[in-house]
Every structure is written in structure tokens, then in C-alpha cells.
JSON list of C-alpha atoms in Angstrom, two decimals:
[
{"chain": "M", "resi": 183, "resn": "MET", "atom": "CA", "xyz": [-18.32, 6.98, 17.55]},
{"chain": "M", "resi": 184, "resn": "GLN", "atom": "CA", "xyz": [-15.61, 9.43, 16.47]},
{"chain": "M", "resi": 185, "resn": "HIS", "atom": "CA", "xyz": [-14.29, 9.66, 20.01]},
{"chain": "M", "resi": 186, "resn": "LEU", "atom": "CA", "xyz": [-13.53, 5.92, 20.13]},
{"chain": "M", "resi": 187, "resn": "ASN", "atom": "CA", "xyz": [-10.12, 4.61, 19.11]},
{"chain": "M", "resi": 188, "resn": "ASP", "atom": "CA", "xyz": [-9.76, 1.74, 16.63]},
{"chain": "M", "resi": 189, "resn": "VAL", "atom": "CA", "xyz": [-9.53, -0.96, 19.30]},
{"chain": "M", "resi": 190, "resn": "GLU", "atom": "CA", "xyz": [-12.70, 0.32, 20.98]},
{"chain": "M", "resi": 191, "resn": "LEU", "atom": "CA", "xyz": [-14.43, 0.44, 17.60]},
{"chain": "M", "resi": 192, "resn": "MET", "atom": "CA", "xyz": [-13.47, -3.19, 16.98]},
{"chain": "M", "resi": 193, "resn": "ALA", "atom": "CA", "xyz": [-15.02, -4.14, 20.32]},
{"chain": "M", "resi": 194, "resn": "GLU", "atom": "CA", "xyz": [-18.21, -2.32, 19.32]},
{"chain": "M", "resi": 195, "resn": "ILE", "atom": "CA", "xyz": [-18.19, -3.99, 15.89]},
{"chain": "M", "resi": 196, "resn": "GLY", "atom": "CA", "xyz": [-17.80, -7.34, 17.64]},
{"chain": "M", "resi": 197, "resn": "GLY", "atom": "CA", "xyz": [-21.07, -6.49, 19.38]},
{"chain": "M", "resi": 198, "resn": "GLU", "atom": "CA", "xyz": [-22.62, -5.89, 15.94]},
{"chain": "M", "resi": 199, "resn": "ASN", "atom": "CA", "xyz": [-22.66, -2.09, 16.22]},
{"chain": "M", "resi": 200, "resn": "GLU", "atom": "CA", "xyz": [-23.09, -0.96, 12.60]},
{"chain": "M", "resi": 201, "resn": "ALA", "atom": "CA", "xyz": [-22.32, 2.68, 13.41]},
{"chain": "M", "resi": 202, "resn": "ALA", "atom": "CA", "xyz": [-18.92, 1.61, 14.76]},
{"chain": "M", "resi": 203, "resn": "PHE", "atom": "CA", "xyz": [-18.23, -0.31, 11.57]},
{"chain": "M", "resi": 204, "resn": "ALA", "atom": "CA", "xyz": [-19.22, 2.72, 9.47]},
{"chain": "M", "resi": 205, "resn": "GLU", "atom": "CA", "xyz": [-16.80, 4.87, 11.48]},
{"chain": "M", "resi": 206, "resn": "LEU", "atom": "CA", "xyz": [-13.96, 2.36, 11.10]},
{"chain": "M", "resi": 207, "resn": "LEU", "atom": "CA", "xyz": [-14.66, 2.17, 7.37]},
{"chain": "M", "resi": 208, "resn": "ARG", "atom": "CA", "xyz": [-14.64, 5.98, 7.10]},
{"chain": "M", "resi": 209, "resn": "ARG", "atom": "CA", "xyz": [-11.31, 6.20, 8.95]},
{"chain": "M", "resi": 210, "resn": "HIS", "atom": "CA", "xyz": [-9.46, 3.55, 7.01]},
{"chain": "M", "resi": 211, "resn": "GLN", "atom": "CA", "xyz": [-11.05, 3.24, 3.57]},
{"chain": "M", "resi": 212, "resn": "ASN", "atom": "CA", "xyz": [-8.39, 5.40, 1.88]},
{"chain": "M", "resi": 213, "resn": "LEU", "atom": "CA", "xyz": [-5.56, 3.47, 3.53]},
{"chain": "M", "resi": 214, "resn": "VAL", "atom": "CA", "xyz": [-7.05, 0.12, 2.52]},
{"chain": "M", "resi": 215, "resn": "TYR", "atom": "CA", "xyz": [-7.99, 1.11, -1.02]},
{"chain": "M", "resi": 216, "resn": "GLY", "atom": "CA", "xyz": [-4.66, 2.87, -1.64]},
{"chain": "M", "resi": 217, "resn": "THR", "atom": "CA", "xyz": [-2.63, -0.06, -0.38]},
{"chain": "M", "resi": 218, "resn": "VAL", "atom": "CA", "xyz": [-4.58, -2.64, -2.35]},
{"chain": "M", "resi": 219, "resn": "TYR", "atom": "CA", "xyz": [-4.50, -0.43, -5.44]},
{"chain": "M", "resi": 220, "resn": "LYS", "atom": "CA", "xyz": [-0.70, -0.25, -5.29]},
{"chain": "M", "resi": 221, "resn": "LEU", "atom": "CA", "xyz": [-0.25, -3.95, -4.59]},
{"chain": "M", "resi": 222, "resn": "LEU", "atom": "CA", "xyz": [-2.54, -4.92, -7.48]},
{"chain": "M", "resi": 223, "resn": "GLY", "atom": "CA", "xyz": [-0.78, -2.59, -9.91]},
{"chain": "M", "resi": 224, "resn": "GLN", "atom": "CA", "xyz": [-3.41, 0.14, -10.36]},
{"chain": "M", "resi": 225, "resn": "ASN", "atom": "CA", "xyz": [-6.38, -1.95, -11.27]},
{"chain": "M", "resi": 226, "resn": "ALA", "atom": "CA", "xyz": [-9.17, 0.22, -9.84]},
{"chain": "M", "resi": 227, "resn": "SER", "atom": "CA", "xyz": [-11.97, -2.29, -10.32]},
{"chain": "M", "resi": 228, "resn": "ASP", "atom": "CA", "xyz": [-10.04, -5.12, -8.67]},
{"chain": "M", "resi": 229, "resn": "ALA", "atom": "CA", "xyz": [-8.83, -2.77, -5.93]},
{"chain": "M", "resi": 230, "resn": "GLU", "atom": "CA", "xyz": [-12.42, -1.88, -5.03]},
{"chain": "M", "resi": 231, "resn": "ASP", "atom": "CA", "xyz": [-13.39, -5.55, -4.88]},
{"chain": "M", "resi": 232, "resn": "VAL", "atom": "CA", "xyz": [-10.40, -6.51, -2.75]},
{"chain": "M", "resi": 233, "resn": "ALA", "atom": "CA", "xyz": [-10.87, -3.49, -0.45]},
{"chain": "M", "resi": 234, "resn": "GLN", "atom": "CA", "xyz": [-14.44, -4.67, 0.16]},
{"chain": "M", "resi": 235, "resn": "GLN", "atom": "CA", "xyz": [-13.12, -8.15, 0.96]},
{"chain": "M", "resi": 236, "resn": "VAL", "atom": "CA", "xyz": [-10.69, -6.59, 3.46]},
{"chain": "M", "resi": 237, "resn": "PHE", "atom": "CA", "xyz": [-13.50, -4.85, 5.33]},
{"chain": "M", "resi": 238, "resn": "ILE", "atom": "CA", "xyz": [-15.66, -7.98, 5.25]},
{"chain": "M", "resi": 239, "resn": "LYS", "atom": "CA", "xyz": [-12.79, -9.86, 6.88]},
{"chain": "M", "resi": 240, "resn": "VAL", "atom": "CA", "xyz": [-12.36, -7.07, 9.45]},
{"chain": "M", "resi": 241, "resn": "TYR", "atom": "CA", "xyz": [-16.08, -7.21, 10.28]},
{"chain": "M", "resi": 242, "resn": "ARG", "atom": "CA", "xyz": [-16.06, -10.99, 10.62]},
{"chain": "M", "resi": 243, "resn": "ALA", "atom": "CA", "xyz": [-12.89, -10.94, 12.72]},
{"chain": "M", "resi": 244, "resn": "ALA", "atom": "CA", "xyz": [-14.16, -8.26, 15.11]},
{"chain": "M", "resi": 245, "resn": "PRO", "atom": "CA", "xyz": [-15.55, -10.65, 17.77]},
{"chain": "M", "resi": 246, "resn": "ARG", "atom": "CA", "xyz": [-12.15, -12.41, 17.93]},
{"chain": "M", "resi": 247, "resn": "TYR", "atom": "CA", "xyz": [-9.95, -9.32, 17.52]},
{"chain": "M", "resi": 248, "resn": "ARG", "atom": "CA", "xyz": [-7.16, -8.96, 20.09]},
{"chain": "M", "resi": 249, "resn": "PRO", "atom": "CA", "xyz": [-4.93, -5.88, 19.92]},
{"chain": "M", "resi": 250, "resn": "GLU", "atom": "CA", "xyz": [-1.58, -7.68, 19.83]},
{"chain": "M", "resi": 251, "resn": "ALA", "atom": "CA", "xyz": [-0.11, -5.17, 17.36]},
{"chain": "M", "resi": 252, "resn": "LYS", "atom": "CA", "xyz": [-0.96, -1.68, 16.20]},
{"chain": "M", "resi": 253, "resn": "PHE", "atom": "CA", "xyz": [-4.40, -1.72, 14.55]},
{"chain": "M", "resi": 254, "resn": "THR", "atom": "CA", "xyz": [-3.11, -0.38, 11.23]},
{"chain": "M", "resi": 255, "resn": "THR", "atom": "CA", "xyz": [-0.41, -3.06, 11.14]},
{"chain": "M", "resi": 256, "resn": "TRP", "atom": "CA", "xyz": [-3.11, -5.72, 11.59]},
{"chain": "M", "resi": 257, "resn": "LEU", "atom": "CA", "xyz": [-5.26, -4.03, 8.93]},
{"chain": "M", "resi": 258, "resn": "LEU", "atom": "CA", "xyz": [-2.37, -3.79, 6.44]},
{"chain": "M", "resi": 259, "resn": "THR", "atom": "CA", "xyz": [-1.66, -7.49, 7.00]},
{"chain": "M", "resi": 260, "resn": "ILE", "atom": "CA", "xyz": [-5.23, -8.27, 5.96]},
{"chain": "M", "resi": 261, "resn": "CYS", "atom": "CA", "xyz": [-4.81, -5.99, 2.91]},
{"chain": "M", "resi": 262, "resn": "ARG", "atom": "CA", "xyz": [-1.65, -7.83, 1.93]},
{"chain": "M", "resi": 263, "resn": "ASN", "atom": "CA", "xyz": [-3.21, -11.25, 2.34]},
{"chain": "M", "resi": 264, "resn": "CYS", "atom": "CA", "xyz": [-6.34, -10.34, 0.37]},
{"chain": "M", "resi": 265, "resn": "ALA", "atom": "CA", "xyz": [-4.30, -8.75, -2.43]},
{"chain": "M", "resi": 266, "resn": "PHE", "atom": "CA", "xyz": [-2.03, -11.79, -2.72]},
{"chain": "M", "resi": 267, "resn": "THR", "atom": "CA", "xyz": [-4.99, -14.16, -2.70]},
{"chain": "M", "resi": 268, "resn": "HIS", "atom": "CA", "xyz": [-6.51, -12.13, -5.52]},
{"chain": "M", "resi": 269, "resn": "ILE", "atom": "CA", "xyz": [-3.24, -12.15, -7.48]},
{"chain": "M", "resi": 270, "resn": "LYS", "atom": "CA", "xyz": [-2.82, -15.90, -7.06]},
{"chain": "M", "resi": 271, "resn": "ARG", "atom": "CA", "xyz": [-6.42, -16.53, -8.02]},
{"chain": "M", "resi": 272, "resn": "ASN", "atom": "CA", "xyz": [-6.09, -14.46, -11.18]},
{"chain": "M", "resi": 273, "resn": "LYS", "atom": "CA", "xyz": [-2.47, -15.45, -11.87]},
{"chain": "M", "resi": 274, "resn": "ARG", "atom": "CA", "xyz": [-1.52, -11.89, -12.67]},
{"chain": "M", "resi": 275, "resn": "HIS", "atom": "CA", "xyz": [1.86, -10.26, -12.53]},
{"chain": "M", "resi": 276, "resn": "LEU", "atom": "CA", "xyz": [2.15, -6.77, -11.16]},
{"chain": "M", "resi": 277, "resn": "ALA", "atom": "CA", "xyz": [3.43, -4.75, -14.09]},
{"chain": "M", "resi": 278, "resn": "GLN", "atom": "CA", "xyz": [1.61, -1.46, -13.72]},
{"chain": "M", "resi": 279, "resn": "PRO", "atom": "CA", "xyz": [3.27, 1.70, -12.45]},
{"chain": "M", "resi": 280, "resn": "LEU", "atom": "CA", "xyz": [3.11, 2.56, -8.77]},
{"chain": "M", "resi": 281, "resn": "VAL", "atom": "CA", "xyz": [0.85, 5.59, -8.24]},
{"chain": "M", "resi": 282, "resn": "TYR", "atom": "CA", "xyz": [-0.47, 7.02, -4.99]},
{"chain": "M", "resi": 283, "resn": "GLN", "atom": "CA", "xyz": [-4.00, 8.39, -4.87]},
{"chain": "M", "resi": 284, "resn": "ASP", "atom": "CA", "xyz": [-4.49, 10.89, -2.06]},
{"chain": "M", "resi": 285, "resn": "GLU", "atom": "CA", "xyz": [-7.70, 11.61, -0.13]},
{"chain": "M", "resi": 286, "resn": "ASP", "atom": "CA", "xyz": [-8.92, 14.14, -2.71]},
{"chain": "M", "resi": 287, "resn": "GLY", "atom": "CA", "xyz": [-8.61, 11.58, -5.49]},
{"chain": "M", "resi": 288, "resn": "GLU", "atom": "CA", "xyz": [-5.60, 13.33, -6.97]},
{"chain": "M", "resi": 289, "resn": "ARG", "atom": "CA", "xyz": [-2.96, 11.07, -8.47]},
{"chain": "M", "resi": 290, "resn": "GLU", "atom": "CA", "xyz": [0.62, 11.47, -7.35]},
{"chain": "M", "resi": 291, "resn": "THR", "atom": "CA", "xyz": [3.49, 9.43, -8.67]},
{"chain": "M", "resi": 292, "resn": "LEU", "atom": "CA", "xyz": [6.84, 8.69, -7.10]},
{"chain": "M", "resi": 293, "resn": "LEU", "atom": "CA", "xyz": [8.12, 12.00, -8.47]},
{"chain": "M", "resi": 294, "resn": "PRO", "atom": "CA", "xyz": [6.78, 15.10, -6.80]},
{"chain": "M", "resi": 295, "resn": "ASP", "atom": "CA", "xyz": [5.10, 17.45, -9.23]},
{"chain": "M", "resi": 296, "resn": "PRO", "atom": "CA", "xyz": [7.34, 20.53, -9.20]},
{"chain": "M", "resi": 297, "resn": "ALA", "atom": "CA", "xyz": [5.53, 23.86, -9.01]},
{"chain": "M", "resi": 298, "resn": "ALA", "atom": "CA", "xyz": [6.88, 24.92, -12.36]},
{"chain": "M", "resi": 299, "resn": "ILE", "atom": "CA", "xyz": [8.42, 22.79, -15.05]},
{"chain": "M", "resi": 300, "resn": "SER", "atom": "CA", "xyz": [9.69, 24.66, -18.04]},
{"chain": "M", "resi": 301, "resn": "PRO", "atom": "CA", "xyz": [8.29, 23.51, -21.37]},
{"chain": "M", "resi": 302, "resn": "ASP", "atom": "CA", "xyz": [11.75, 22.23, -22.31]},
{"chain": "M", "resi": 303, "resn": "ASP", "atom": "CA", "xyz": [11.83, 19.99, -19.24]},
{"chain": "M", "resi": 304, "resn": "THR", "atom": "CA", "xyz": [8.33, 18.56, -19.66]},
{"chain": "M", "resi": 305, "resn": "LEU", "atom": "CA", "xyz": [9.36, 15.75, -21.99]},
{"chain": "M", "resi": 306, "resn": "LEU", "atom": "CA", "xyz": [12.32, 14.73, -19.82]},
{"chain": "M", "resi": 307, "resn": "HIS", "atom": "CA", "xyz": [10.13, 14.87, -16.72]},
{"chain": "M", "resi": 308, "resn": "ARG", "atom": "CA", "xyz": [7.52, 12.58, -18.28]},
{"chain": "M", "resi": 309, "resn": "GLU", "atom": "CA", "xyz": [10.18, 10.18, -19.53]},
{"chain": "M", "resi": 310, "resn": "MET", "atom": "CA", "xyz": [11.84, 10.03, -16.11]},
{"chain": "M", "resi": 311, "resn": "GLN", "atom": "CA", "xyz": [8.49, 9.64, -14.33]},
{"chain": "M", "resi": 312, "resn": "SER", "atom": "CA", "xyz": [7.56, 6.77, -16.62]},
{"chain": "M", "resi": 313, "resn": "ALA", "atom": "CA", "xyz": [10.97, 5.16, -16.08]},
{"chain": "M", "resi": 314, "resn": "ILE", "atom": "CA", "xyz": [10.55, 5.33, -12.29]},
{"chain": "M", "resi": 315, "resn": "GLU", "atom": "CA", "xyz": [7.03, 3.90, -12.42]},
{"chain": "M", "resi": 316, "resn": "ASN", "atom": "CA", "xyz": [8.18, 1.06, -14.68]},
{"chain": "M", "resi": 317, "resn": "ALA", "atom": "CA", "xyz": [11.23, 0.34, -12.53]},
{"chain": "M", "resi": 318, "resn": "VAL", "atom": "CA", "xyz": [9.09, 0.08, -9.39]},
{"chain": "M", "resi": 319, "resn": "ALA", "atom": "CA", "xyz": [6.48, -2.02, -11.19]},
{"chain": "M", "resi": 320, "resn": "ASN", "atom": "CA", "xyz": [9.20, -4.44, -12.29]},
{"chain": "M", "resi": 321, "resn": "LEU", "atom": "CA", "xyz": [10.56, -5.00, -8.79]},
{"chain": "M", "resi": 322, "resn": "PRO", "atom": "CA", "xyz": [10.00, -8.48, -7.39]},
{"chain": "M", "resi": 323, "resn": "GLN", "atom": "CA", "xyz": [6.73, -8.59, -5.42]},
{"chain": "M", "resi": 324, "resn": "SER", "atom": "CA", "xyz": [8.32, -8.73, -1.96]},
{"chain": "M", "resi": 325, "resn": "GLN", "atom": "CA", "xyz": [10.61, -5.78, -2.69]},
{"chain": "M", "resi": 326, "resn": "ARG", "atom": "CA", "xyz": [7.76, -3.76, -4.13]},
{"chain": "M", "resi": 327, "resn": "GLU", "atom": "CA", "xyz": [5.60, -4.53, -1.10]},
{"chain": "M", "resi": 328, "resn": "ALA", "atom": "CA", "xyz": [8.30, -3.52, 1.37]},
{"chain": "M", "resi": 329, "resn": "LEU", "atom": "CA", "xyz": [8.88, -0.31, -0.58]},
{"chain": "M", "resi": 330, "resn": "VAL", "atom": "CA", "xyz": [5.15, 0.55, -0.61]},
{"chain": "M", "resi": 331, "resn": "LEU", "atom": "CA", "xyz": [4.85, -0.03, 3.14]},
{"chain": "M", "resi": 332, "resn": "ARG", "atom": "CA", "xyz": [7.96, 2.04, 3.88]},
{"chain": "M", "resi": 333, "resn": "GLN", "atom": "CA", "xyz": [7.63, 4.90, 1.40]},
{"chain": "M", "resi": 334, "resn": "TYR", "atom": "CA", "xyz": [3.86, 5.39, 1.27]},
{"chain": "M", "resi": 335, "resn": "HIS", "atom": "CA", "xyz": [2.73, 4.28, 4.71]},
{"chain": "M", "resi": 336, "resn": "GLN", "atom": "CA", "xyz": [5.91, 5.27, 6.59]},
{"chain": "M", "resi": 337, "resn": "LEU", "atom": "CA", "xyz": [5.88, 2.04, 8.55]},
{"chain": "M", "resi": 338, "resn": "ASP", "atom": "CA", "xyz": [8.99, 1.32, 10.55]},
{"chain": "M", "resi": 339, "resn": "TYR", "atom": "CA", "xyz": [11.01, -1.85, 9.99]},
{"chain": "M", "resi": 340, "resn": "ALA", "atom": "CA", "xyz": [9.32, -3.73, 12.84]},
{"chain": "M", "resi": 341, "resn": "GLU", "atom": "CA", "xyz": [5.83, -2.96, 11.50]},
{"chain": "M", "resi": 342, "resn": "ILE", "atom": "CA", "xyz": [6.81, -3.99, 7.98]},
{"chain": "M", "resi": 343, "resn": "ALA", "atom": "CA", "xyz": [8.24, -7.22, 9.40]},
{"chain": "M", "resi": 344, "resn": "ARG", "atom": "CA", "xyz": [4.93, -7.96, 11.17]},
{"chain": "M", "resi": 345, "resn": "VAL", "atom": "CA", "xyz": [2.84, -7.21, 8.08]},
{"chain": "M", "resi": 346, "resn": "MET", "atom": "CA", "xyz": [5.06, -9.30, 5.80]},
{"chain": "M", "resi": 347, "resn": "LYS", "atom": "CA", "xyz": [5.70, -11.98, 8.45]},
{"chain": "M", "resi": 348, "resn": "ILE", "atom": "CA", "xyz": [9.48, -11.80, 8.03]},
{"chain": "M", "resi": 349, "resn": "SER", "atom": "CA", "xyz": [12.39, -10.68, 10.20]},
{"chain": "M", "resi": 350, "resn": "ILE", "atom": "CA", "xyz": [13.60, -7.09, 10.51]},
{"chain": "M", "resi": 351, "resn": "PRO", "atom": "CA", "xyz": [16.93, -7.96, 8.82]},
{"chain": "M", "resi": 352, "resn": "SER", "atom": "CA", "xyz": [14.92, -9.42, 5.93]},
{"chain": "M", "resi": 353, "resn": "VAL", "atom": "CA", "xyz": [12.96, -6.17, 5.64]},
{"chain": "M", "resi": 354, "resn": "LYS", "atom": "CA", "xyz": [16.19, -4.18, 5.55]},
{"chain": "M", "resi": 355, "resn": "SER", "atom": "CA", "xyz": [17.57, -6.52, 2.92]},
{"chain": "M", "resi": 356, "resn": "LEU", "atom": "CA", "xyz": [14.44, -6.25, 0.74]},
{"chain": "M", "resi": 357, "resn": "LEU", "atom": "CA", "xyz": [14.50, -2.47, 0.95]},
{"chain": "M", "resi": 358, "resn": "PHE", "atom": "CA", "xyz": [18.22, -2.33, 0.19]},
{"chain": "M", "resi": 359, "resn": "ARG", "atom": "CA", "xyz": [17.83, -4.60, -2.84]},
{"chain": "M", "resi": 360, "resn": "ALA", "atom": "CA", "xyz": [14.79, -2.65, -4.06]},
{"chain": "M", "resi": 361, "resn": "ARG", "atom": "CA", "xyz": [16.61, 0.67, -3.80]},
{"chain": "M", "resi": 362, "resn": "GLU", "atom": "CA", "xyz": [19.71, -0.81, -5.44]},
{"chain": "M", "resi": 363, "resn": "MET", "atom": "CA", "xyz": [17.65, -2.17, -8.34]},
{"chain": "M", "resi": 364, "resn": "LEU", "atom": "CA", "xyz": [15.95, 1.21, -8.75]},
{"chain": "M", "resi": 365, "resn": "ARG", "atom": "CA", "xyz": [19.31, 2.99, -8.65]},
{"chain": "M", "resi": 366, "resn": "LEU", "atom": "CA", "xyz": [20.71, 0.71, -11.34]},
{"chain": "M", "resi": 367, "resn": "GLU", "atom": "CA", "xyz": [17.60, 0.95, -13.48]},
{"chain": "M", "resi": 368, "resn": "LEU", "atom": "CA", "xyz": [17.48, 4.74, -13.23]},
{"chain": "M", "resi": 369, "resn": "ARG", "atom": "CA", "xyz": [21.18, 5.57, -13.36]},
{"chain": "M", "resi": 370, "resn": "LYS", "atom": "CA", "xyz": [20.92, 7.47, -16.65]},
{"chain": "M", "resi": 371, "resn": "TYR", "atom": "CA", "xyz": [18.53, 9.93, -14.98]},
{"chain": "M", "resi": 372, "resn": "MET", "atom": "CA", "xyz": [20.70, 10.30, -11.89]},
{"chain": "M", "resi": 373, "resn": "GLY", "atom": "CA", "xyz": [23.83, 11.27, -13.79]},
{"chain": "M", "resi": 374, "resn": "THR", "atom": "CA", "xyz": [25.74, 8.13, -12.74]},
{"chain": "M", "resi": 375, "resn": "SER", "atom": "CA", "xyz": [26.80, 5.15, -14.77]}
]
């Protein structure tokens, strides 16, 4: 199954091939979980539940799947829809910091972890890291989503537009406003006023 691409796997899954579904799950579970985790504001339990819902939807959609866009764009659209349905159902606001969890389960924040931080800089580093996480968490949902798709998944503007179902100029506008809000919120750390 490893030699098949995602579209071929979806065709196999549509024919109820469980090994194909297991391979697709293996390939994309980190992408799905990480995306949902970020969109839900770091709620691990909810992220696991929603990630399972995403793969259930993928499995059920397999017989009807048509590769009209890149597979990962289609998959991220399902992630987005499931996360928003969960948020609406639970009437939660995303107010947790944005943290990326890599394949090894290590947590990485928006700030890279420098190889060596002097003891004097540790407090400032933590304060700045917390400020960045809070600033991102406080972005309006659409801006936060566009930022996650661009910064963490390196999607281009057209792919973000497809996932969010908006125009490319709207994506650019969301990203500009998100970055501007972050710049204003974090100006004391950037040495500007």
C-alpha cells in the first residue's frame, strides 16, 4: 500500500480496502491531529475526538471522492469543517496558545528554541514566548486559521483560499491583518513603538 499515492488509496478505500485506510491514516494522522489541535486551542482530548471524526468522514467519503484539488487541501478542508462544528457545538472561544507538536511528540512554539539561552535571557524568552502565544490565540478565528495554514502547513494562497472557501485577495488580507495585529501586540519585544 505504501507505493500508492493518496488518490489511489482513496479509490482502494472506496472499495472497502482496510489496509489502504490504515496506510492513509498512518500518512496523515499527524497533519490532521496537529491542525485540529491548533484550531481547537490545544485541547488534546477534543483534538483526538475531532481527528477521529475527520478520518470517519474521509472513510465515508471515499466512494464519492473526486480529486478536484490536492488531496491534502481536501483533507485540511475536512479538518477545518470538523473543528468549527465542534467549536460551534461547544460554544468555545479559542483562547489557548498556538503550539505545534512535531512527529516525535515534541512541543514547539512560534519561537524557535535557541541552542543556548543564557540564564539572564531565560525569563525574557519565556515572557516573550508567552506574549506571542497569547497574541496568536487572541487573533480572530479566520486570521488565526489563515496563519496556521500558511505558517505551519506552508500552504500557498490558492490552497488556503480553497480550504477556507474564500478568495485569494481575502487570504492575503487576513494574513496581512493577522501579522499587523501581532506586530502591534508584540511591539515592545521588537524594539518598536
